[in-house]
Coordinates of C-alpha atoms and ligand atoms in Angstrom, one line a residue:
X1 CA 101.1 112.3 88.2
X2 CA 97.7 112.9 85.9
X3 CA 95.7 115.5 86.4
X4 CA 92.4 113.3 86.4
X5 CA 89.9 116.5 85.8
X6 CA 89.5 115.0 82.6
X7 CA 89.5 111.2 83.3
X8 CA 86.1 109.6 82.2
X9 CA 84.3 108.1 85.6
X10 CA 82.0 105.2 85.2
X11 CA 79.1 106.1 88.4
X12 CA 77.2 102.3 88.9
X13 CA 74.1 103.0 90.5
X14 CA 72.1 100.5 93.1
X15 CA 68.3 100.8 91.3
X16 CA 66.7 100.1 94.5
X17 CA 67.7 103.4 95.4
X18 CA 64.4 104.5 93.1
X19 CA 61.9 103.0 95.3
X20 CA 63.9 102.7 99.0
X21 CA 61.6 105.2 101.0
X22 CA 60.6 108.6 99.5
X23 CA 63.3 107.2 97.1
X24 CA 65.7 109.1 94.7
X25 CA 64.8 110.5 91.0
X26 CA 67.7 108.2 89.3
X27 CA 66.8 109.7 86.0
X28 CA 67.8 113.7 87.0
X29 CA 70.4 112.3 89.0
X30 CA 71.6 110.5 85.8
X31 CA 71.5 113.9 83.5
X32 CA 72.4 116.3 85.7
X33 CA 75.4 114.2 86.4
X34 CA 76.5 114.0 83.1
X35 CA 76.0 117.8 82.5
X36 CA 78.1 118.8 86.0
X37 CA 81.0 116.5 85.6
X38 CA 81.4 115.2 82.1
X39 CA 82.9 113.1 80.7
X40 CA 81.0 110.6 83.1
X41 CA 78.7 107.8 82.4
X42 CA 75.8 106.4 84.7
X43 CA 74.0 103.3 84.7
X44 CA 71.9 101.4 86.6
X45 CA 72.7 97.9 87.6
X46 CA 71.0 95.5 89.9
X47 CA 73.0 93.9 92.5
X48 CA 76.2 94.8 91.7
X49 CA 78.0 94.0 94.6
X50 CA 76.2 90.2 94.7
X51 CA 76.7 89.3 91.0
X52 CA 80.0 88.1 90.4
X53 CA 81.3 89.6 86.9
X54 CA 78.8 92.5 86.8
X55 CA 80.8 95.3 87.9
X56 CA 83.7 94.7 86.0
X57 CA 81.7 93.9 82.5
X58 CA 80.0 97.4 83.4
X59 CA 83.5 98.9 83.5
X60 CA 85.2 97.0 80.5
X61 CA 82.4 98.1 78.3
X62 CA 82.5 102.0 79.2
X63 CA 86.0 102.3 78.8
X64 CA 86.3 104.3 82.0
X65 CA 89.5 104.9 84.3
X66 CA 87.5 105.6 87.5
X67 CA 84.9 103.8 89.5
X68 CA 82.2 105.4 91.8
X69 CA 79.4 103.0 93.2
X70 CA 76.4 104.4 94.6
X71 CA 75.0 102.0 96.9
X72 CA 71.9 101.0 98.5
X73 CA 73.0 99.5 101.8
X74 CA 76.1 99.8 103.8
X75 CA 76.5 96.4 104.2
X76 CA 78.2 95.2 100.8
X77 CA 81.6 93.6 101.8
X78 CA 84.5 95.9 100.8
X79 CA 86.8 92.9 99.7
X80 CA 84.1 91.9 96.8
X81 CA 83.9 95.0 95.6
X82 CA 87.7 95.3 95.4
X83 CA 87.9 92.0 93.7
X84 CA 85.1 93.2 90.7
X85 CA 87.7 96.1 90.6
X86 CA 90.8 94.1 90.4
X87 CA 88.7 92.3 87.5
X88 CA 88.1 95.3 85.5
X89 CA 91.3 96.3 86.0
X90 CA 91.1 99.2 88.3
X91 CA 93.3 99.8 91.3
X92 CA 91.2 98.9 94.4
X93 CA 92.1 101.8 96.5
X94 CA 91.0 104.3 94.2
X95 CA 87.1 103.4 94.7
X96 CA 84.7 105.8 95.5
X97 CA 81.8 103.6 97.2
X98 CA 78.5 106.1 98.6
X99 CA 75.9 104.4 101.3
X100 CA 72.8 106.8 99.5
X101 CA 70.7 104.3 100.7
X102 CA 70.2 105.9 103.9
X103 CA 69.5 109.5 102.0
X104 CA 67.0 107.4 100.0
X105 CA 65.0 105.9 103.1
X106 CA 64.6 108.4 105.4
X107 CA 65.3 112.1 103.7
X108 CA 62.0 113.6 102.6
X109 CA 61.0 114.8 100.5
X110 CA 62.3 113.2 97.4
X111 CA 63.5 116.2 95.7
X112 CA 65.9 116.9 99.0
X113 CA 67.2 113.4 99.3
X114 CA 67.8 113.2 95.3
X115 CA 70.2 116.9 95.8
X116 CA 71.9 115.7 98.4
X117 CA 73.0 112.7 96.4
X118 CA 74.0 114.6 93.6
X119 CA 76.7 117.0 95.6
X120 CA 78.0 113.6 97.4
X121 CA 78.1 111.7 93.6
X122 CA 79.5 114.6 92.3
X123 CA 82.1 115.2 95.2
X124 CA 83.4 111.3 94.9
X125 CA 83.9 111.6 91.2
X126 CA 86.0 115.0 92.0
X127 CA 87.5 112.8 94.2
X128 CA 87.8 109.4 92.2
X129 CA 89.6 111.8 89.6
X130 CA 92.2 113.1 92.0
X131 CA 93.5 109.5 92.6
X132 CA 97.1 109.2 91.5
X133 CA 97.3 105.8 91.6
X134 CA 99.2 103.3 94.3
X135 CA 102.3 101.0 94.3
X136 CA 103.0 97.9 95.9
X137 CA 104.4 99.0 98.9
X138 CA 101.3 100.8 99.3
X139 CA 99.0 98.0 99.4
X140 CA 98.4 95.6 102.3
X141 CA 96.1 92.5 102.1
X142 CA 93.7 92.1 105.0
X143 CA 90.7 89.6 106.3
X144 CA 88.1 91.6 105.6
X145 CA 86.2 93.5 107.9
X146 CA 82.7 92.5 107.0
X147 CA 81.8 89.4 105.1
X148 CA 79.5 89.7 102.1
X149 CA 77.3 86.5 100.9
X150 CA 79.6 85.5 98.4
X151 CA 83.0 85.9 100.9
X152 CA 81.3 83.6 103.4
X153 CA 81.9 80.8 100.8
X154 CA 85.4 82.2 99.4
X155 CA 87.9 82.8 102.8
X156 CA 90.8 83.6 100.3
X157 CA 89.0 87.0 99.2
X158 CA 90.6 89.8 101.0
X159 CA 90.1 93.2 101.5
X160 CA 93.4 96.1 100.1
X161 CA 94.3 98.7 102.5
X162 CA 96.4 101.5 101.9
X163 CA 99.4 101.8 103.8
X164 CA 102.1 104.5 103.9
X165 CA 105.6 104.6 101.6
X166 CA 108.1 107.7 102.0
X167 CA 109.1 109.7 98.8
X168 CA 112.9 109.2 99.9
X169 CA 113.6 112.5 97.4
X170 CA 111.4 114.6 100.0
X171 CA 112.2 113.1 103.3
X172 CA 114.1 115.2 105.8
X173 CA 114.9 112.4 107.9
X174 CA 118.7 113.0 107.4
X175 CA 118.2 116.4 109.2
X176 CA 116.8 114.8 112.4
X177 CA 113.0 114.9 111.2
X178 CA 111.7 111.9 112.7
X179 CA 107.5 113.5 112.9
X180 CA 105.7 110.4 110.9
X181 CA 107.6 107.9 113.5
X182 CA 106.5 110.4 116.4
X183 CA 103.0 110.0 115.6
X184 CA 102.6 106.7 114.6
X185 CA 100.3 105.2 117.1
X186 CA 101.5 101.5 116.2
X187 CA 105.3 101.8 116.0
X188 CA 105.0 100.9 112.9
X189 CA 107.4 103.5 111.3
X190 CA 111.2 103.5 112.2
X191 CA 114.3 105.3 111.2
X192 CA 117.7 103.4 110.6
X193 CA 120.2 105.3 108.8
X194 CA 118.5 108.5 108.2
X195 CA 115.6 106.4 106.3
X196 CA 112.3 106.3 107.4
X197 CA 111.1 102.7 106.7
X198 CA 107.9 101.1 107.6
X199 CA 106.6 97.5 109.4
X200 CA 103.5 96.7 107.1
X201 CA 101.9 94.3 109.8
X202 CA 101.9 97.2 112.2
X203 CA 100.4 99.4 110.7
X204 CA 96.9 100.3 110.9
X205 CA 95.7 102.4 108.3
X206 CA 95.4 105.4 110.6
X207 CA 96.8 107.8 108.4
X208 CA 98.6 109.9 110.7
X209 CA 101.6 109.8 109.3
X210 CA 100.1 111.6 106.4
X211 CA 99.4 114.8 107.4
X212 CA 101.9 114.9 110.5
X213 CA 105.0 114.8 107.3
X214 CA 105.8 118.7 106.2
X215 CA 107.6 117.7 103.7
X216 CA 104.6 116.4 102.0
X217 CA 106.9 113.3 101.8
X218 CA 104.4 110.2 102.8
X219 CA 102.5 109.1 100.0
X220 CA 98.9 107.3 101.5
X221 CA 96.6 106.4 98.0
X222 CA 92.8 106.9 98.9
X223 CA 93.7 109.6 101.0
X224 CA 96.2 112.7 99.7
X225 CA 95.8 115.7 100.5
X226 CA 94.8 116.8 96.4
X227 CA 92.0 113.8 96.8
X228 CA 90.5 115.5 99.5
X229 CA 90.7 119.5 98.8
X230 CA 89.0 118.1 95.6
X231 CA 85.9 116.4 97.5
X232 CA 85.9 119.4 99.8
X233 CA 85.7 121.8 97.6
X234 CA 83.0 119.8 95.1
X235 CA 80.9 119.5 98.1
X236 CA 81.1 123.1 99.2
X237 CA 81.1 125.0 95.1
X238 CA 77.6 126.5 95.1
X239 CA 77.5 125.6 91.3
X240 CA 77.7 122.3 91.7
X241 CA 73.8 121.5 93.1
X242 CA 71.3 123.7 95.0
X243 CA 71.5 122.7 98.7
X244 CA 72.1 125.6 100.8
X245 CA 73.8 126.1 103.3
X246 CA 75.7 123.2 103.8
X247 CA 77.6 122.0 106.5
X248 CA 80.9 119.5 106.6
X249 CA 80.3 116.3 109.0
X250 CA 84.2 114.6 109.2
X251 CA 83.9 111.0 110.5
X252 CA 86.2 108.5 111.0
X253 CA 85.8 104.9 109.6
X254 CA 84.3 103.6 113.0
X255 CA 81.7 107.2 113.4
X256 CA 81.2 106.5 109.6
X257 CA 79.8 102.8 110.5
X258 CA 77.8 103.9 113.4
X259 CA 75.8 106.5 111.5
X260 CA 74.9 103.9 109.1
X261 CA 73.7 102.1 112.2
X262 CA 71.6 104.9 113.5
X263 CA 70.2 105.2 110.1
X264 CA 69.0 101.4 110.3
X265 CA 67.0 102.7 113.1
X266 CA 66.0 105.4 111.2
X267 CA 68.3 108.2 112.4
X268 CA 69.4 110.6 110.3
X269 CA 71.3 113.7 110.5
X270 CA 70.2 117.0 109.1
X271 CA 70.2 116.7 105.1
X272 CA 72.6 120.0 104.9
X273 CA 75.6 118.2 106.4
X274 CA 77.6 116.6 103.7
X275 CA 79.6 113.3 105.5
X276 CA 83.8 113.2 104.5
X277 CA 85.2 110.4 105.8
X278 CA 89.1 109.1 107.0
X279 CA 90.9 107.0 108.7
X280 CA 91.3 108.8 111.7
X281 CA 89.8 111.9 112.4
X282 CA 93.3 112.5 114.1
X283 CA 94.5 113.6 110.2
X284 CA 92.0 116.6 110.5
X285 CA 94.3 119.6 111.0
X286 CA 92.6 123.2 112.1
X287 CA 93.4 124.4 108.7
X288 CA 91.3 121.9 107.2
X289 CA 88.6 122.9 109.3
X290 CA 88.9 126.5 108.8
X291 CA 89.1 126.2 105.3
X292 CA 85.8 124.8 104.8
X293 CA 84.3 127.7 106.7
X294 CA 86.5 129.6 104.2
X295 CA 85.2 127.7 101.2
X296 CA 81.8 128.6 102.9
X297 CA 80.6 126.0 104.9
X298 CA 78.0 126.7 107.1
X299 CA 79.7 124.4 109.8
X300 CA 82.0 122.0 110.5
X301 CA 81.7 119.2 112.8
X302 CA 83.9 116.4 113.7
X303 CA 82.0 113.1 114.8
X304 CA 83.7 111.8 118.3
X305 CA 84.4 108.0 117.8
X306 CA 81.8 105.7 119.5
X307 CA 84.0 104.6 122.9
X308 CA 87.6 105.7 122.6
X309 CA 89.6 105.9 119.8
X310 CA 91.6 103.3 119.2
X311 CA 94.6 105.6 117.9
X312 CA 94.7 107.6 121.2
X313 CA 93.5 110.6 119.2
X314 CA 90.8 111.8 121.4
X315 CA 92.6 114.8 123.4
X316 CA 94.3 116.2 119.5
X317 CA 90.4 116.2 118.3
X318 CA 89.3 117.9 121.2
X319 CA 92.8 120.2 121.3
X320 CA 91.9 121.5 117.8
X321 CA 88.1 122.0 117.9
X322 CA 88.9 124.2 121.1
X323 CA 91.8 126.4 119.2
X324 CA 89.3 126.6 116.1
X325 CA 86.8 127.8 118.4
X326 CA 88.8 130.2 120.5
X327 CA 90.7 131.6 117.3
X328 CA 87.1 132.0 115.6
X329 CA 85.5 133.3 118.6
X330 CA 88.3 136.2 118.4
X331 CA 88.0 136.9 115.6
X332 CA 84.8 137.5 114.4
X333 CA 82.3 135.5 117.4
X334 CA 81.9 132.7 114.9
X335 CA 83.0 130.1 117.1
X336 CA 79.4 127.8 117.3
X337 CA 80.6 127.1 113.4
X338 CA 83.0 124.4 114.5
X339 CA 82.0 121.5 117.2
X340 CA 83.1 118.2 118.5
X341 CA 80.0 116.1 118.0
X342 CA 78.7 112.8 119.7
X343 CA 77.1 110.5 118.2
X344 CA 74.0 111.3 120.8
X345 CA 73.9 114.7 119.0
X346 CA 73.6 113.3 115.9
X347 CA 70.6 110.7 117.1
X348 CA 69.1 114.2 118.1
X349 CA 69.7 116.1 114.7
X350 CA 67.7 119.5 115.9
X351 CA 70.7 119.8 118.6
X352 CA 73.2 120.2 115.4
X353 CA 71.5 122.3 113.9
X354 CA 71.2 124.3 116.8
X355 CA 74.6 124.3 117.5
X356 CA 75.4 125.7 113.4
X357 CA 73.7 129.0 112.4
X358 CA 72.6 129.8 109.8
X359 CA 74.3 131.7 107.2
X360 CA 72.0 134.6 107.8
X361 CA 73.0 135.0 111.3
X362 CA 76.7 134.0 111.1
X363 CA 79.3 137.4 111.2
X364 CA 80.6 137.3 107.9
X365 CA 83.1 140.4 107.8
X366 CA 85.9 138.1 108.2
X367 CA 84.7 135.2 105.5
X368 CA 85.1 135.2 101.8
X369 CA 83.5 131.9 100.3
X370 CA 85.5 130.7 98.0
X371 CA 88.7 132.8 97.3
X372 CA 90.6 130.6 99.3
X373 CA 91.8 127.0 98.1
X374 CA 91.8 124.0 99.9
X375 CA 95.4 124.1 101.7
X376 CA 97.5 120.6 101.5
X377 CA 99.9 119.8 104.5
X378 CA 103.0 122.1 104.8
X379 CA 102.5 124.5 107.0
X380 CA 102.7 127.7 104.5
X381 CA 99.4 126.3 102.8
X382 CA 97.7 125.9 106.4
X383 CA 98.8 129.5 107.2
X384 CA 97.8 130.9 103.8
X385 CA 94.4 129.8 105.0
X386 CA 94.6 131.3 108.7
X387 CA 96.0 134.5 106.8
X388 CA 92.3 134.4 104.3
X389 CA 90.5 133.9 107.6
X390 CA 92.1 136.9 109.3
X391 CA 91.3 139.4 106.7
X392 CA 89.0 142.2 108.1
X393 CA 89.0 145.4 105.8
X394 CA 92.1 144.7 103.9
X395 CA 94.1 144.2 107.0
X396 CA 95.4 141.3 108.9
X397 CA 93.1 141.1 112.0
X398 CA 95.7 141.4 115.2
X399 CA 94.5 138.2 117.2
X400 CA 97.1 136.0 118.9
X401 CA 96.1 132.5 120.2
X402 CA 98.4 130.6 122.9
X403 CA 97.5 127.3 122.9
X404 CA 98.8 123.4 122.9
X405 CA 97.3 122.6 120.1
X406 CA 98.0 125.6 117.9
X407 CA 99.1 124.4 114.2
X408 CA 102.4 127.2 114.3
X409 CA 104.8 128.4 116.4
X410 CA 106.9 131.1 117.4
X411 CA 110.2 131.1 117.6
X412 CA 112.9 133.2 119.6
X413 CA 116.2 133.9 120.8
X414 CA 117.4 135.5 124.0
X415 CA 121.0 136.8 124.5
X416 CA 123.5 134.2 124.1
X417 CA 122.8 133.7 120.4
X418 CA 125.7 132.9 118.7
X419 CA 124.5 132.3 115.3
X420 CA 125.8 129.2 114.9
X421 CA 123.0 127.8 112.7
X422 CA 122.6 124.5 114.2
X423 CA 118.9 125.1 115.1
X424 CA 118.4 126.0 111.0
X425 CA 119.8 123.0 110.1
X426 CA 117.9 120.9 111.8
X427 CA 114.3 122.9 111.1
X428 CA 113.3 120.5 107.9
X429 CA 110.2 123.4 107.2
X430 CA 112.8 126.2 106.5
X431 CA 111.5 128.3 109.0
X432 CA 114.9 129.0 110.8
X433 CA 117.8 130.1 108.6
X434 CA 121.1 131.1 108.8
X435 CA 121.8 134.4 105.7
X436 CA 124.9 135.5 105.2
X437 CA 124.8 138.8 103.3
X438 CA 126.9 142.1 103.1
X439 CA 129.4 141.2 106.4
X440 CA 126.3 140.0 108.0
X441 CA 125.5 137.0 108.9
X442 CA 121.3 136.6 110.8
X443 CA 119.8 134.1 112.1
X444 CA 116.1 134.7 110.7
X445 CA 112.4 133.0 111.0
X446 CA 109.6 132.8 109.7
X447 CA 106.3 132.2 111.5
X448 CA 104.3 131.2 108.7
X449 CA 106.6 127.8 108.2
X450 CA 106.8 127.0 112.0
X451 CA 104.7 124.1 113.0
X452 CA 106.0 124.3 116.5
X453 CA 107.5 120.3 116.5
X454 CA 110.7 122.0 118.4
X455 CA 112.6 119.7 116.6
X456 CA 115.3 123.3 117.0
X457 CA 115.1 123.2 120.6
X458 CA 117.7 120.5 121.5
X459 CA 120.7 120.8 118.8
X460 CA 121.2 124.5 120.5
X461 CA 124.3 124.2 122.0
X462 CA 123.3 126.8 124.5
X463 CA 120.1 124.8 125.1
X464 CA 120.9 125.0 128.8
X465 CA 120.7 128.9 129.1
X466 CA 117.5 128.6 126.6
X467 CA 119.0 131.1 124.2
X468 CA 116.4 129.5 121.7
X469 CA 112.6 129.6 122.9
X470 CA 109.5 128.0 121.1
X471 CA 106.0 129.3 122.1
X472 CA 102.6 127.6 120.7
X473 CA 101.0 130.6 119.5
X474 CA 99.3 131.4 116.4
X475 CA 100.0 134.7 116.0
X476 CA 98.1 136.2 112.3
X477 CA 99.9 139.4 112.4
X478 CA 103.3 137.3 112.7
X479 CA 102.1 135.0 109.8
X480 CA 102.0 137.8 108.1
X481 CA 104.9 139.1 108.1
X482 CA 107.3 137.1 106.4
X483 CA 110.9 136.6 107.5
X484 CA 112.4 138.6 110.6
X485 CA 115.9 138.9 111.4
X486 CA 115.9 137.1 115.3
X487 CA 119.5 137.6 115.7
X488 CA 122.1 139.5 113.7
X489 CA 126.2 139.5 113.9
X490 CA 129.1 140.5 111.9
X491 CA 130.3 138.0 109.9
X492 CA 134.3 137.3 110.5
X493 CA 136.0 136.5 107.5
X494 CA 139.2 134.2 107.3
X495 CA 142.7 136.8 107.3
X496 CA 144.1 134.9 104.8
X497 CA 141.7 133.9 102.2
X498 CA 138.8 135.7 103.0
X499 CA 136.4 133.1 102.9
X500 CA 133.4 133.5 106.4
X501 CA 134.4 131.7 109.6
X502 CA 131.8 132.4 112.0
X503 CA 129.9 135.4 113.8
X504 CA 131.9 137.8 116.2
X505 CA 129.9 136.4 118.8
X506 CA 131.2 132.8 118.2
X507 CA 134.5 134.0 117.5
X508 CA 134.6 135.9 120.8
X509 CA 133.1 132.9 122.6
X510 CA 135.9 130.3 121.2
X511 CA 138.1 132.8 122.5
X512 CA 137.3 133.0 126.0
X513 CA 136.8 129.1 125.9
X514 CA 140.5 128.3 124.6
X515 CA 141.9 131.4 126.7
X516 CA 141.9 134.5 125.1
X517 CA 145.5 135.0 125.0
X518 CA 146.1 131.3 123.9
X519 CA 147.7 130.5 120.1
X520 CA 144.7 128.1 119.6
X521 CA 142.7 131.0 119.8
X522 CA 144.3 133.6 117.7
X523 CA 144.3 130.7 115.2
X524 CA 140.6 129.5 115.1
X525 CA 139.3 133.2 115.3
X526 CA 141.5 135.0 112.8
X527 CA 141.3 131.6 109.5
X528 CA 138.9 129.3 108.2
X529 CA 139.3 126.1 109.0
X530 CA 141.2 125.3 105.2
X531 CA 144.1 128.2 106.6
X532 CA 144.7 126.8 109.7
X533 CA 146.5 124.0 108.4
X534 CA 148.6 126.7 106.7
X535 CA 149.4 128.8 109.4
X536 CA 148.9 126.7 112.3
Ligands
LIG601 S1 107.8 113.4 108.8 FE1 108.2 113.4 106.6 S2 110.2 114.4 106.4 FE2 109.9 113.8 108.5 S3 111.0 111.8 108.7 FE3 108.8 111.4 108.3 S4 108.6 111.2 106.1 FE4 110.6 112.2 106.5
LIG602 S1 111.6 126.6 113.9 FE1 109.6 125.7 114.1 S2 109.4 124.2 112.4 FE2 111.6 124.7 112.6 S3 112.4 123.1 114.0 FE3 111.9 124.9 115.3 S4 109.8 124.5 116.0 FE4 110.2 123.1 114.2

């Protein structure tokens, strides 16, 4: 692991970008570049995606570890590009490639469309810099998805995508975690053995797997969660540029290629709304989105896929927009901050930028740009940000959200609870736990670690009286609070040797069970298990 804030970034720009349209002042964006995120070196250079060599003698001379390419037109072929890369020694999946062309073209007046470019160059060097690098197994050659000039003649070029590998070290598949297989939309990932392994020709890129893992334990180059909180939060630091307010526009790769289509047509969205773009806007957790408003984005909007799409994501999208907007609209009316957008409202920008207020109209009593950080997977980062959110005059605001898609849950026990601990085990966040402590033993929770994947629910062994009971709430005043004891027992010790057996209630239940009056019983509830050989 590097931390890259240091790492000097070569930024190639397109020089057509000068004259395309209104055009963009290449010189400022040239200094102001160098003076906002040094050490970084900018050049212009003609064709660089059509002139074979180009790219990586630009990169062998600077000397620099990172690549970001400022384009003219969105329709270089990616598998070129990668090749130039390979050439000048730079992994392919940790290229930063901008479309400003459309920026250039169609923003106006120049002054606009050349800021709006700086905060997106400066955003994908943040970003470049937070690459940690790939492996092997994280690399998958493809045909490539669009054909450049020089690809047409050369079939054997293909285009690197990143693909999943599991950081065995982190994986709780061994404790019955089985989330990135549950979400996979192509089967491609599979546990044998208590190891999580994956089918490289299935898989799609998606990304799901990512950000579904609370152990933090799939590793998906191009795209961690460290590569991202550093273009979010480049994009949203009011030091970095003078565009205000700004909005965040998440796209997937297929909303990302029909924008560039509208703007072909000359369609363009409002300047303010900075584009970030994944696989699959299914990775986009609420606590992404409210983080951004955190950081102080105007507004967030996700950009529906054109059709369907293909990963079966629609109904999560739409699931988290509407808690985002119901927890917001609770909390301080703010809800018009975060939308679902279609690409019709984007052909029409004036409807977006109707549906964002201003800043001088938004409530801000609950906001505080830029105290909060970027959070990465697990949920205790995603509830630190719900817990920024909720602050209203130094106390937690008391707003409780029911709903199927909310990020946390709550977990309970009825009567019946025998503390057996089965249900901690098998909770790979650490949000159930069995503490044994002064004669005591407690089963205990904590709401701020519960992502609700009821993975508990079934190794209960009193699942049939649902002793143990999961709602999907985000509750802020629960978040809060830390660990609560759910259940609490005495904890029998062994008659012998002292050492804990089980909770009274356990003890009492084994008793009844085996008859109460029976041998077997006096033996099991009075020794541990080591003593009953002993005495039995
Ligand atoms: S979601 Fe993460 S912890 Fe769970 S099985 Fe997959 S890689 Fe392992
Ligand atoms: S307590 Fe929450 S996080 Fe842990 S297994 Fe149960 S539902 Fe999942």
């Amino acid at each position: 692991m590097t931390d890259g804030t240091n790492l000097k970034t070569l930024v190639l720009l397109c020089p057509d970008l000068e004259t395309l349209g209104q055009g963009l002042d290449l010189q400022e964006l040239e200094q102001w570049l160098q003076e906002t995120m040094p050490p970084v070196l900018v050049q212009g250079v003609p064709d660089l995606v059509l002139r074979s060599g180009e790219l990586a003698r630009a990169v062998a001379a600077s000397g620099a570890a990172r690549l970001v390419l400022g384009l003219s037109c969105g329709q270089y072929s990616t598998a070129e590009v990668q090749v130039e890369a390979r050439k000048a020694g730079l992994d392919p999946l940790g290229l930063e490639v901008i479309n400003l062309g459309a920026y250039a073209a169609l923003v106006d007046p120049r002054s606009l469309a050349t800021e709006k470019a700086k905060i997106l160059l400066a955003a994908a060097v943040a970003r470049a810099r937070a690459y940690q690098g790939s492996q092997a197994q994280n690399v998958k050659p493809c045909l490539p998805t669009r054909l450049g000039r020089r690809s047409l003649f050369n079939l054997s070029l293909l285009e690197y995508r990143p693909v999943p590998s599991i950081r065995v070290e982190c994986c709780a598949a061994a404790y019955g975690c089985e989330q990135c297989v549950r979400v996979c939309p192509r089967g491609a990932l599979g546990g044998i053995n208590s190891r999580i392994s994956l089918k490289k020709s299935l898989c799609e890129s998606c990304g799901l797997c990512l950000t579904a893992c609370p152990q933090e334990a799939v590793e998906f180059p191009g795209y961690a969660p460290t590569q991202l909180a550093a273009q979010i939060t480049t994009l949203l630091d009011p030091d970095v540029g003078t565009l205000q307010p700004r909005a965040i526009l998440f796209t997937c790769r297929r909303g990302a290629r029909a924008l560039e289509g509208l703007a072909r047509r000359g369609k363009i969205y409002p300047v303010d709304w900075l584009p970030v773009q994944m696989p699959c806007l299914g990775m986009v957790s609420p606590a992404w989105i409210l983080a951004c408003l955190s950081l102080g984005a105007r507004a967030v909007g996700l950009v529906s896929c054109p059709g369907h799409c293909p990963f079966g994501q629609d109904e999560i999208i739409e699931g988290r927009v509407t808690f985002c907007r119901e927890l917001l609209r609770r909390l301080d009316g703010s809800y018009q901050t975060v939308s679902l957008l279609r690409l019709a409202d984007l052909r029409e920008p004036k409807s977006i930028q109707a549906q964002a207020p201003s800043t001088r109209t938004r409530q801000h009593k609950a906001f505080v740009p830029r105290t909060c950080s970027f959070p990465s997977i697990d949920p205790q980062s995603a509830a630190e940000v719900f817990l920024h959110l909720a602050q209203v005059d130094g106390a937690t605001a008391e707003v409780s959200l029911t709903h199927p898609n909310s990020p946390f849950g709550v977990v309970e026990v009825t009567d019946g609870c025998t503390a057996c601990g089965m249900c901690a085990v098998a909770c790979s966040t650490g949000a159930l736990a069995l503490e044994r402590e002064d004669g005591n033993i407690a089963l205990t929770f904590d709401a701020s670690l519960c992502m609700a994947c009821a993975q508990c629910l079934p190794t209960c062994p009193e699942a049939s009286s649902q002793v143990l009971q999961l709602q999907r709430i985000t509750d802020l005043q629960r978040l809060s609070q830390g660990r609560v004891v759910l259940y609490q027992d005495q904890d029998r010790r062994c008659d012998a040797c002292g050492a804990p057996i089980a909770s009274a209630q356990m003890l009492r239940r084994m008793a009844t069970l085996l008859g109460d009056e029976s041998s077997i019983a006096s033996l099991i509830t009075r020794y541990c298990p080591e003593c009953r050989q002993l005495f039995g």
